């Protein structure tokens, strides 16, 4: 059996009992290590699980899946995913490849950012489409996310923004020369995200991501030191919420007064919070 096991969001203890039982008996244990990260390293996971772990980077998962699936029809193989196996980044492609080889599969769910974001106090059924924000470069500033945010905003829904991470990435020069030299890991911050949103808004001028739009910066959701900061995009563009991982929520116009009361506790500035709420979120 191939098991896809969710690890939750923070550390080694977030795995479910069911998932841990599988890990302890599996022939091989892989850790998917390119779509997200835990707040602890491989050594701590191995100590807690009592098993050696094979790091599965993007190249292995996308190009060398045969190695992961080898003999999985005869023995148990565990594929560990930060968050939920089918959460923010799905792994249906690996399951489909297993099925083509007549390998049985089973997934063991866990918390993901998609449901843990409820810790902001926003009601999950008031969220619209989730979008990803990638690092801009001098020559590449994709803005397709803007349309999704606008669609959510048009019906008053919140938008969860998942921020880019770069793990084991090559520079264009090293890639062109075929050199296996990798750049240091990079994780987008709330401030960087807010700056990019404001930059695109300057081009679009549609009022979707205005400087006084209300948003929530979220850091290390699910960990003991999780942090939330609620303010305007301008305020968040100058914020520092500490180490990764970060995400952002744009607050929709349909926000309830109970949501407002909860968000007040995270407000960077009570006056600007009230002004933005009155402008964008007070119902007639």
mmCIF file of C-alpha atoms in Angstrom:
data_model
loop_
_atom_site.group_PDB
_atom_site.id
_atom_site.type_symbol
_atom_site.label_atom_id
_atom_site.label_comp_id
_atom_site.label_asym_id
_atom_site.label_seq_id
_atom_site.Cartn_x
_atom_site.Cartn_y
_atom_site.Cartn_z
ATOM 1 C CA UNK A 1 0.000 0.000 0.000
ATOM 2 C CA UNK A 2 1.087 3.557 -0.735
ATOM 3 C CA UNK A 3 0.027 5.794 2.155
ATOM 4 C CA UNK A 4 -0.176 9.558 1.793
ATOM 5 C CA UNK A 5 0.014 10.885 5.343
ATOM 6 C CA UNK A 6 -0.718 14.432 6.449
ATOM 7 C CA UNK A 7 1.676 15.772 9.084
ATOM 8 C CA UNK A 8 -0.243 18.865 10.171
ATOM 9 C CA UNK A 9 1.330 22.304 10.268
ATOM 10 C CA UNK A 10 3.851 22.700 13.056
ATOM 11 C CA UNK A 11 6.041 19.928 14.424
ATOM 12 C CA UNK A 12 6.642 16.205 14.820
ATOM 13 C CA UNK A 13 3.780 15.755 17.319
ATOM 14 C CA UNK A 14 1.085 16.969 14.903
ATOM 15 C CA UNK A 15 0.902 13.653 13.057
ATOM 16 C CA UNK A 16 -2.266 11.676 13.824
ATOM 17 C CA UNK A 17 -2.160 8.431 15.785
ATOM 18 C CA UNK A 18 -3.311 6.575 12.673
ATOM 19 C CA UNK A 19 -0.583 8.180 10.589
ATOM 20 C CA UNK A 20 2.111 7.407 13.164
ATOM 21 C CA UNK A 21 1.097 3.740 13.260
ATOM 22 C CA UNK A 22 1.616 3.511 9.496
ATOM 23 C CA UNK A 23 4.980 5.302 9.640
ATOM 24 C CA UNK A 24 6.284 2.928 12.295
ATOM 25 C CA UNK A 25 5.502 -0.174 10.215
ATOM 26 C CA UNK A 26 6.245 1.120 6.706
ATOM 27 C CA UNK A 27 9.126 -0.340 4.716
ATOM 28 C CA UNK A 28 10.173 3.134 3.528
ATOM 29 C CA UNK A 29 9.199 6.636 4.655
ATOM 30 C CA UNK A 30 9.471 9.659 2.344
ATOM 31 C CA UNK A 31 9.040 13.307 3.313
ATOM 32 C CA UNK A 32 7.786 15.635 0.570
ATOM 33 C CA UNK A 33 10.014 18.654 1.047
ATOM 34 C CA UNK A 34 9.213 21.288 -1.555
ATOM 35 C CA UNK A 35 5.624 22.528 -1.200
ATOM 36 C CA UNK A 36 5.793 23.401 2.496
ATOM 37 C CA UNK A 37 7.896 22.962 5.636
ATOM 38 C CA UNK A 38 7.426 22.029 9.267
ATOM 39 C CA UNK A 39 9.061 24.047 12.041
ATOM 40 C CA UNK A 40 11.346 21.149 12.965
ATOM 41 C CA UNK A 41 14.033 19.352 10.998
ATOM 42 C CA UNK A 42 14.379 15.833 9.651
ATOM 43 C CA UNK A 43 16.405 14.692 12.687
ATOM 44 C CA UNK A 44 13.601 15.551 15.090
ATOM 45 C CA UNK A 45 11.055 13.716 12.937
ATOM 46 C CA UNK A 46 13.250 10.618 12.788
ATOM 47 C CA UNK A 47 13.738 10.679 16.552
ATOM 48 C CA UNK A 48 10.001 10.957 17.225
ATOM 49 C CA UNK A 49 8.939 8.401 14.577
ATOM 50 C CA UNK A 50 11.778 5.990 15.320
ATOM 51 C CA UNK A 51 12.348 5.583 11.581
ATOM 52 C CA UNK A 52 14.789 6.885 8.950
ATOM 53 C CA UNK A 53 13.250 9.375 6.522
ATOM 54 C CA UNK A 54 14.082 9.844 2.842
ATOM 55 C CA UNK A 55 13.760 13.445 1.655
ATOM 56 C CA UNK A 56 11.672 13.612 -1.537
ATOM 57 C CA UNK A 57 12.392 16.830 -3.383
ATOM 58 C CA UNK A 58 10.464 18.101 -6.406
ATOM 59 C CA UNK A 59 12.777 16.314 -8.851
ATOM 60 C CA UNK A 60 12.241 12.956 -7.174
ATOM 61 C CA UNK A 61 8.460 13.286 -6.909
ATOM 62 C CA UNK A 62 7.950 14.601 -10.436
ATOM 63 C CA UNK A 63 10.647 12.714 -12.322
ATOM 64 C CA UNK A 64 11.627 9.695 -10.238
ATOM 65 C CA UNK A 65 8.333 8.539 -8.781
ATOM 66 C CA UNK A 66 9.236 4.952 -9.728
ATOM 67 C CA UNK A 67 11.698 4.987 -6.851
ATOM 68 C CA UNK A 68 8.954 5.941 -4.403
ATOM 69 C CA UNK A 69 6.497 3.402 -5.816
ATOM 70 C CA UNK A 70 8.970 0.528 -6.057
ATOM 71 C CA UNK A 71 7.469 -2.628 -4.516
ATOM 72 C CA UNK A 72 4.618 -0.606 -2.985
ATOM 73 C CA UNK A 73 2.284 -3.372 -4.145
ATOM 74 C CA UNK A 74 4.150 -5.764 -1.820
ATOM 75 C CA UNK A 75 5.153 -3.553 1.143
ATOM 76 C CA UNK A 76 3.842 -0.420 2.849
ATOM 77 C CA UNK A 77 5.374 2.861 1.697
ATOM 78 C CA UNK A 78 4.619 6.120 3.563
ATOM 79 C CA UNK A 79 4.698 9.461 1.752
ATOM 80 C CA UNK A 80 4.559 12.307 4.281
ATOM 81 C CA UNK A 81 3.069 15.684 3.344
ATOM 82 C CA UNK A 82 3.125 18.827 5.485
ATOM 83 C CA UNK A 83 -0.485 19.822 6.166
ATOM 84 C CA UNK A 84 -3.013 17.595 4.444
ATOM 85 C CA UNK A 85 -2.111 15.258 1.537
ATOM 86 C CA UNK A 86 -4.723 16.868 -0.693
ATOM 87 C CA UNK A 87 -4.702 20.354 0.815
ATOM 88 C CA UNK A 88 -3.007 23.406 -0.628
ATOM 89 C CA UNK A 89 -0.967 21.373 -3.125
ATOM 90 C CA UNK A 90 -2.545 18.133 -4.255
ATOM 91 C CA UNK A 91 -0.636 14.932 -4.886
ATOM 92 C CA UNK A 92 -3.230 13.294 -7.083
ATOM 93 C CA UNK A 93 -0.574 12.745 -9.764
ATOM 94 C CA UNK A 94 1.344 10.347 -7.484
ATOM 95 C CA UNK A 95 -1.868 8.491 -6.626
ATOM 96 C CA UNK A 96 -2.770 8.167 -10.315
ATOM 97 C CA UNK A 97 0.681 6.770 -11.117
ATOM 98 C CA UNK A 98 0.273 4.240 -8.321
ATOM 99 C CA UNK A 99 -3.144 3.223 -9.615
ATOM 100 C CA UNK A 100 -1.712 2.686 -13.111
ATOM 101 C CA UNK A 101 0.665 0.181 -11.508
ATOM 102 C CA UNK A 102 -2.210 -1.484 -9.566
ATOM 103 C CA UNK A 103 -0.752 -0.268 -6.268
ATOM 104 C CA UNK A 104 -3.402 0.254 -3.568
ATOM 105 C CA UNK A 105 -3.411 3.735 -2.032
ATOM 106 C CA UNK A 106 -4.810 5.309 1.111
ATOM 107 C CA UNK A 107 -4.651 8.863 2.444
ATOM 108 C CA UNK A 108 -4.641 9.877 6.114
ATOM 109 C CA UNK A 109 -5.813 13.492 6.486
ATOM 110 C CA UNK A 110 -4.600 16.174 8.861
ATOM 111 C CA UNK A 111 -4.951 19.906 9.456
ATOM 112 C CA UNK A 112 -3.977 22.229 6.617
ATOM 113 C CA UNK A 113 -3.762 25.986 6.253
ATOM 114 C CA UNK A 114 -7.141 25.813 4.504
ATOM 115 C CA UNK A 115 -8.947 24.997 7.733
ATOM 116 C CA UNK A 116 -6.445 26.189 10.354
ATOM 117 C CA UNK A 117 -6.887 29.733 9.010
ATOM 118 C CA UNK A 118 -10.107 29.761 11.056
ATOM 119 C CA UNK A 119 -7.847 30.724 13.983
ATOM 120 C CA UNK A 120 -8.045 34.285 12.626
ATOM 121 C CA UNK A 121 -11.663 34.345 13.774
ATOM 122 C CA UNK A 122 -12.974 34.532 10.213
ATOM 123 C CA UNK A 123 -15.743 32.095 9.354
ATOM 124 C CA UNK A 124 -14.530 29.432 6.940
ATOM 125 C CA UNK A 125 -17.717 29.407 4.883
ATOM 126 C CA UNK A 126 -17.118 33.079 4.069
ATOM 127 C CA UNK A 127 -13.910 32.276 2.153
ATOM 128 C CA UNK A 128 -13.779 32.246 -1.630
ATOM 129 C CA UNK A 129 -11.095 30.954 -3.978
ATOM 130 C CA UNK A 130 -7.637 30.431 -2.496
ATOM 131 C CA UNK A 131 -4.823 31.948 -4.553
ATOM 132 C CA UNK A 132 -1.037 31.664 -4.632
ATOM 133 C CA UNK A 133 1.322 34.640 -4.720
ATOM 134 C CA UNK A 134 4.740 34.014 -6.275
ATOM 135 C CA UNK A 135 7.930 36.044 -5.937
ATOM 136 C CA UNK A 136 8.161 38.810 -8.498
ATOM 137 C CA UNK A 137 11.358 39.290 -10.486
ATOM 138 C CA UNK A 138 12.563 42.295 -12.456
ATOM 139 C CA UNK A 139 11.154 40.773 -15.649
ATOM 140 C CA UNK A 140 8.281 38.584 -14.412
ATOM 141 C CA UNK A 141 5.361 39.906 -12.377
ATOM 142 C CA UNK A 142 2.395 37.578 -12.919
ATOM 143 C CA UNK A 143 -0.923 39.118 -11.914
ATOM 144 C CA UNK A 144 -3.494 36.422 -12.689
ATOM 145 C CA UNK A 145 -4.245 36.196 -8.957
ATOM 146 C CA UNK A 146 -5.784 39.663 -9.155
ATOM 147 C CA UNK A 147 -8.766 38.349 -11.138
ATOM 148 C CA UNK A 148 -9.468 35.648 -8.544
ATOM 149 C CA UNK A 149 -9.303 38.189 -5.710
ATOM 150 C CA UNK A 150 -11.660 40.480 -7.613
ATOM 151 C CA UNK A 151 -14.141 37.623 -8.129
ATOM 152 C CA UNK A 152 -14.115 36.856 -4.412
ATOM 153 C CA UNK A 153 -14.423 40.532 -3.504
ATOM 154 C CA UNK A 154 -17.359 41.014 -5.872
ATOM 155 C CA UNK A 155 -19.480 38.732 -3.680
ATOM 156 C CA UNK A 156 -17.929 39.855 -0.403
ATOM 157 C CA UNK A 157 -15.835 36.778 0.355
ATOM 158 C CA UNK A 158 -12.487 36.557 2.135
ATOM 159 C CA UNK A 159 -9.433 35.501 0.115
ATOM 160 C CA UNK A 160 -6.670 33.299 1.513
ATOM 161 C CA UNK A 161 -3.306 34.015 -0.124
ATOM 162 C CA UNK A 162 -0.677 31.277 0.009
ATOM 163 C CA UNK A 163 2.807 32.763 -0.215
ATOM 164 C CA UNK A 164 5.663 31.481 -2.346
ATOM 165 C CA UNK A 165 8.496 29.343 -1.022
ATOM 166 C CA UNK A 166 11.655 28.561 -2.948
ATOM 167 C CA UNK A 167 13.406 25.369 -1.863
ATOM 168 C CA UNK A 168 16.223 23.743 -3.849
ATOM 169 C CA UNK A 169 15.842 26.181 -6.743
ATOM 170 C CA UNK A 170 18.516 26.747 -9.377
ATOM 171 C CA UNK A 171 19.516 30.081 -10.867
ATOM 172 C CA UNK A 172 18.862 30.476 -14.583
ATOM 173 C CA UNK A 173 22.608 30.397 -15.250
ATOM 174 C CA UNK A 174 23.177 27.175 -13.309
ATOM 175 C CA UNK A 175 20.110 25.608 -14.884
ATOM 176 C CA UNK A 176 21.304 26.525 -18.396
ATOM 177 C CA UNK A 177 24.763 25.111 -17.677
ATOM 178 C CA UNK A 178 23.348 21.944 -16.112
ATOM 179 C CA UNK A 179 25.040 22.623 -12.791
ATOM 180 C CA UNK A 180 23.407 21.072 -9.717
ATOM 181 C CA UNK A 181 23.975 24.191 -7.640
ATOM 182 C CA UNK A 182 20.989 25.415 -5.650
ATOM 183 C CA UNK A 183 20.006 28.784 -4.281
ATOM 184 C CA UNK A 184 19.436 29.282 -0.529
ATOM 185 C CA UNK A 185 15.797 28.688 0.541
ATOM 186 C CA UNK A 186 13.515 31.733 0.417
ATOM 187 C CA UNK A 187 10.110 32.191 2.017
ATOM 188 C CA UNK A 188 7.821 35.084 1.131
ATOM 189 C CA UNK A 189 6.821 37.271 4.054
ATOM 190 C CA UNK A 190 3.566 39.075 4.765
ATOM 191 C CA UNK A 191 5.322 42.392 4.046
ATOM 192 C CA UNK A 192 6.602 41.204 0.656
ATOM 193 C CA UNK A 193 3.150 39.937 -0.280
ATOM 194 C CA UNK A 194 1.504 43.224 0.670
ATOM 195 C CA UNK A 195 4.087 45.170 -1.318
ATOM 196 C CA UNK A 196 3.437 43.056 -4.415
ATOM 197 C CA UNK A 197 -0.340 43.430 -4.064
ATOM 198 C CA UNK A 198 0.022 47.208 -3.883
ATOM 199 C CA UNK A 199 2.343 47.174 -6.890
ATOM 200 C CA UNK A 200 -0.207 45.314 -9.010
ATOM 201 C CA UNK A 201 -2.986 47.583 -7.753
ATOM 202 C CA UNK A 202 -1.035 50.572 -9.050
ATOM 203 C CA UNK A 203 -1.174 49.014 -12.513
ATOM 204 C CA UNK A 204 -4.777 47.762 -12.369
ATOM 205 C CA UNK A 205 -6.404 50.677 -10.509
ATOM 206 C CA UNK A 206 -9.566 48.660 -9.768
ATOM 207 C CA UNK A 207 -9.584 49.059 -5.991
ATOM 208 C CA UNK A 208 -9.227 45.346 -5.287
ATOM 209 C CA UNK A 209 -6.018 45.657 -3.246
ATOM 210 C CA UNK A 210 -6.001 49.285 -2.128
ATOM 211 C CA UNK A 211 -3.553 50.664 0.403
ATOM 212 C CA UNK A 212 -6.372 50.923 2.968
ATOM 213 C CA UNK A 213 -7.836 47.465 2.252
ATOM 214 C CA UNK A 214 -8.091 45.401 5.419
ATOM 215 C CA UNK A 215 -6.014 42.210 5.581
ATOM 216 C CA UNK A 216 -4.587 39.775 8.107
ATOM 217 C CA UNK A 217 -0.960 38.752 8.168
ATOM 218 C CA UNK A 218 -0.564 35.209 9.472
ATOM 219 C CA UNK A 219 2.685 33.597 10.590
ATOM 220 C CA UNK A 220 3.423 30.020 11.666
ATOM 221 C CA UNK A 221 -0.254 29.054 11.844
ATOM 222 C CA UNK A 222 -0.718 25.983 14.030
ATOM 223 C CA UNK A 223 2.526 26.454 15.963
ATOM 224 C CA UNK A 224 2.795 27.535 19.590
ATOM 225 C CA UNK A 225 4.075 30.938 18.462
ATOM 226 C CA UNK A 226 1.521 31.535 15.712
ATOM 227 C CA UNK A 227 1.061 35.260 15.094
ATOM 228 C CA UNK A 228 -1.685 37.333 13.489
ATOM 229 C CA UNK A 229 -1.613 41.023 12.607
ATOM 230 C CA UNK A 230 -4.664 42.777 11.188
ATOM 231 C CA UNK A 231 -4.253 46.056 9.384
ATOM 232 C CA UNK A 232 -4.329 47.820 6.050
ATOM 233 C CA UNK A 233 -2.164 46.524 3.222
ATOM 234 C CA UNK A 234 -0.019 49.605 3.647
ATOM 235 C CA UNK A 235 0.549 48.763 7.310
ATOM 236 C CA UNK A 236 1.250 45.114 6.536
ATOM 237 C CA UNK A 237 3.769 46.120 3.857
ATOM 238 C CA UNK A 238 5.930 47.456 6.695
ATOM 239 C CA UNK A 239 5.270 44.630 9.174
ATOM 240 C CA UNK A 240 7.639 42.003 10.550
ATOM 241 C CA UNK A 241 5.941 38.804 11.690
ATOM 242 C CA UNK A 242 9.112 36.809 12.214
ATOM 243 C CA UNK A 243 10.163 33.448 10.752
ATOM 244 C CA UNK A 244 8.165 31.519 8.089
ATOM 245 C CA UNK A 245 5.731 30.259 7.026
ATOM 246 C CA UNK A 246 3.507 33.251 6.283
ATOM 247 C CA UNK A 247 0.114 33.696 4.630
ATOM 248 C CA UNK A 248 -2.313 36.583 4.154
ATOM 249 C CA UNK A 249 -6.089 36.939 4.224
ATOM 250 C CA UNK A 250 -7.893 39.779 2.451
ATOM 251 C CA UNK A 251 -11.050 40.496 4.433
ATOM 252 C CA UNK A 252 -14.269 40.394 2.402
ATOM 253 C CA UNK A 253 -17.146 42.870 2.662
ATOM 254 C CA UNK A 254 -19.552 40.249 3.997
ATOM 255 C CA UNK A 255 -17.583 39.995 7.230
ATOM 256 C CA UNK A 256 -19.811 39.620 10.273
ATOM 257 C CA UNK A 257 -19.647 41.813 13.386
ATOM 258 C CA UNK A 258 -18.473 38.763 15.357
ATOM 259 C CA UNK A 259 -15.551 38.473 12.962
ATOM 260 C CA UNK A 260 -14.802 42.143 13.514
ATOM 261 C CA UNK A 261 -14.792 41.693 17.283
ATOM 262 C CA UNK A 262 -12.285 38.843 16.955
ATOM 263 C CA UNK A 263 -10.046 40.716 14.511
ATOM 264 C CA UNK A 264 -9.832 43.722 16.823
ATOM 265 C CA UNK A 265 -7.530 41.729 19.047
ATOM 266 C CA UNK A 266 -4.996 41.492 16.211
ATOM 267 C CA UNK A 267 -5.275 45.115 15.027
ATOM 268 C CA UNK A 268 -1.990 46.897 14.366
ATOM 269 C CA UNK A 269 -3.725 50.238 14.893
ATOM 270 C CA UNK A 270 -7.259 50.485 16.274
ATOM 271 C CA UNK A 271 -7.997 53.765 14.485
ATOM 272 C CA UNK A 272 -7.015 52.599 10.996
ATOM 273 C CA UNK A 273 -8.758 49.276 11.661
ATOM 274 C CA UNK A 274 -12.024 51.047 12.474
ATOM 275 C CA UNK A 275 -11.671 53.411 9.502
ATOM 276 C CA UNK A 276 -11.078 50.582 7.040
ATOM 277 C CA UNK A 277 -13.902 48.520 8.515
ATOM 278 C CA UNK A 278 -16.309 51.441 8.249
ATOM 279 C CA UNK A 279 -15.292 52.116 4.628
ATOM 280 C CA UNK A 280 -15.349 48.563 3.276
ATOM 281 C CA UNK A 281 -17.289 46.329 5.654
ATOM 282 C CA UNK A 282 -20.167 48.193 7.229
ATOM 283 C CA UNK A 283 -23.421 46.926 5.775
ATOM 284 C CA UNK A 284 -26.156 49.397 4.784
#
